[in-house]
mmCIF file of C-alpha atoms in Angstrom:
data_model
loop_
_atom_site.group_PDB
_atom_site.id
_atom_site.type_symbol
_atom_site.label_atom_id
_atom_site.label_comp_id
_atom_site.label_asym_id
_atom_site.label_seq_id
_atom_site.Cartn_x
_atom_site.Cartn_y
_atom_site.Cartn_z
ATOM 1 C CA MET T 1 -41.156 83.426 -22.480
ATOM 2 C CA TRP T 2 -44.893 83.882 -23.376
ATOM 3 C CA TRP T 3 -47.971 84.952 -21.835
ATOM 4 C CA ARG T 4 -51.909 84.559 -22.001
ATOM 5 C CA LEU T 5 -54.437 87.344 -21.332
ATOM 6 C CA PHE T 6 -57.924 86.535 -20.247
ATOM 7 C CA ASN T 7 -60.098 89.810 -20.612
ATOM 8 C CA SER T 8 -63.407 90.888 -19.377
ATOM 9 C CA ALA T 9 -64.875 94.426 -19.068
ATOM 10 C CA ASN T 10 -62.869 95.511 -15.857
ATOM 11 C CA ASN T 11 -60.997 92.401 -15.236
ATOM 12 C CA ASN T 12 -58.002 90.926 -16.823
ATOM 13 C CA THR T 13 -56.016 87.899 -15.973
ATOM 14 C CA LEU T 14 -52.529 87.320 -17.184
ATOM 15 C CA ILE T 15 -50.746 83.956 -16.843
ATOM 16 C CA ILE T 16 -47.015 83.977 -17.175
ATOM 17 C CA PRO T 17 -45.210 80.626 -17.616
ATOM 18 C CA PHE T 18 -41.172 80.447 -16.547
ATOM 19 C CA ALA T 19 -38.688 77.905 -17.233
ATOM 20 C CA SER T 20 -39.031 76.289 -14.057
ATOM 21 C CA GLU T 21 -40.883 76.505 -10.681
ATOM 22 C CA ARG T 22 -37.803 78.201 -9.310
ATOM 23 C CA HIS T 23 -37.887 81.045 -11.642
ATOM 24 C CA ALA T 24 -41.608 81.502 -11.060
ATOM 25 C CA GLU T 25 -41.186 81.518 -7.478
ATOM 26 C CA ILE T 26 -38.349 84.218 -7.669
ATOM 27 C CA ALA T 27 -40.309 86.387 -9.950
ATOM 28 C CA TYR T 28 -43.494 85.875 -7.419
ATOM 29 C CA ARG T 29 -41.401 86.913 -4.620
ATOM 30 C CA VAL T 30 -40.142 90.037 -6.540
ATOM 31 C CA LEU T 31 -43.395 91.061 -8.181
ATOM 32 C CA ASN T 32 -45.507 90.518 -5.153
ATOM 33 C CA VAL T 33 -43.761 93.082 -3.104
ATOM 34 C CA ASP T 34 -45.127 96.027 -5.364
ATOM 35 C CA GLN T 35 -48.542 96.586 -4.467
ATOM 36 C CA GLU T 36 -50.544 99.038 -6.786
ATOM 37 C CA PRO T 37 -50.917 102.324 -4.952
ATOM 38 C CA ARG T 38 -54.484 103.175 -3.918
ATOM 39 C CA ARG T 39 -54.518 106.279 -5.797
ATOM 40 C CA ASN T 40 -54.797 104.466 -9.195
ATOM 41 C CA PHE T 41 -57.851 102.396 -8.029
ATOM 42 C CA VAL T 42 -56.510 99.148 -9.413
ATOM 43 C CA GLN T 43 -56.642 95.930 -7.366
ATOM 44 C CA LYS T 44 -53.610 93.380 -8.299
ATOM 45 C CA ASP T 45 -53.779 89.732 -7.020
ATOM 46 C CA ILE T 46 -50.763 87.685 -7.789
ATOM 47 C CA ARG T 47 -50.651 83.652 -7.320
ATOM 48 C CA LEU T 48 -48.031 81.253 -7.878
ATOM 49 C CA ILE T 49 -49.165 78.216 -9.661
ATOM 50 C CA GLY T 50 -46.341 75.669 -10.079
ATOM 51 C CA ASP T 51 -44.114 77.209 -12.987
ATOM 52 C CA CYS T 52 -46.492 80.050 -13.792
ATOM 53 C CA ILE T 53 -47.649 83.267 -11.930
ATOM 54 C CA GLU T 54 -51.226 84.223 -12.382
ATOM 55 C CA VAL T 55 -51.956 88.204 -12.167
ATOM 56 C CA ILE T 56 -55.429 89.465 -11.853
ATOM 57 C CA PHE T 57 -55.961 92.905 -12.379
ATOM 58 C CA LYS T 58 -59.328 94.531 -11.477
ATOM 59 C CA ALA T 59 -60.611 98.081 -11.853
ATOM 60 C CA ALA T 60 -63.623 100.264 -12.469
ATOM 61 C CA GLN T 61 -62.192 102.048 -15.296
ATOM 62 C CA VAL T 62 -60.101 100.111 -18.235
ATOM 63 C CA LYS T 63 -57.492 102.837 -18.779
ATOM 64 C CA ASN T 64 -56.433 102.171 -15.028
ATOM 65 C CA ILE T 65 -55.954 98.484 -15.874
ATOM 66 C CA ARG T 66 -53.780 99.406 -18.999
ATOM 67 C CA THR T 67 -51.585 101.510 -16.922
ATOM 68 C CA ALA T 68 -51.125 99.108 -14.252
ATOM 69 C CA VAL T 69 -50.450 95.981 -16.864
ATOM 70 C CA ASN T 70 -47.907 98.290 -18.544
ATOM 71 C CA SER T 71 -46.205 98.965 -15.143
ATOM 72 C CA PHE T 72 -46.440 95.213 -14.279
ATOM 73 C CA PHE T 73 -44.645 94.213 -17.708
ATOM 74 C CA GLU T 74 -41.980 96.626 -17.083
ATOM 75 C CA ALA T 75 -41.266 95.027 -13.484
ATOM 76 C CA LEU T 76 -41.433 91.600 -15.330
ATOM 77 C CA LEU T 77 -39.102 92.189 -17.786
ATOM 78 C CA LEU T 78 -36.581 93.621 -15.442
ATOM 79 C CA CYS T 79 -37.155 90.633 -13.424
ATOM 80 C CA THR T 80 -36.601 88.054 -16.094
ATOM 81 C CA ASP T 81 -33.613 89.968 -17.571
ATOM 82 C CA THR T 82 -31.914 89.821 -13.999
ATOM 83 C CA ILE T 83 -33.080 86.063 -13.831
ATOM 84 C CA LYS T 84 -31.255 85.297 -17.087
ATOM 85 C CA GLU T 85 -28.106 87.446 -15.881
ATOM 86 C CA PHE T 86 -27.328 86.388 -12.547
ATOM 87 C CA ASP T 87 -29.312 82.906 -12.006
ATOM 88 C CA VAL T 88 -26.874 80.138 -11.009
ATOM 89 C CA ALA T 89 -28.380 76.559 -10.550
ATOM 90 C CA PRO T 90 -27.849 75.640 -6.732
ATOM 91 C CA ASP T 91 -25.069 73.416 -6.090
ATOM 92 C CA ILE T 92 -26.157 70.080 -5.007
ATOM 93 C CA ASN T 93 -22.976 69.336 -3.127
ATOM 94 C CA ALA T 94 -22.687 72.812 -1.277
ATOM 95 C CA GLY T 95 -22.010 72.710 2.310
ATOM 96 C CA THR T 96 -20.596 68.937 2.028
ATOM 97 C CA HIS T 97 -16.932 68.482 2.640
ATOM 98 C CA ALA T 98 -14.699 65.520 1.634
ATOM 99 C CA SER T 99 -12.415 64.357 4.376
ATOM 100 C CA SER T 100 -8.646 63.753 3.617
ATOM 101 C CA ASN T 101 -9.055 60.968 6.298
ATOM 102 C CA THR T 102 -11.417 58.710 4.393
ATOM 103 C CA PRO T 103 -9.745 55.765 2.773
#
């Protein structure tokens, strides 16, 4: 996995690609739950774009963005490690049943 960082004065955008759209959606659902607390003055916006997640951090002070990005990466690493460990591709035949009465 690799990521890209676009940086301006008080605005950072991360684009994180995943192996598949399914993995990106799993990570998006997990990471979108954790909103930034109001006390750290960081606004975080997460978007799912195909097999990528785009995360935009905005804050008045750069040190607040740094803290938020570090925290986000910790959660992202945990999420990707969990996907690698437990992901099982959905069985396309799940729920189907072969009858013994068929010729």
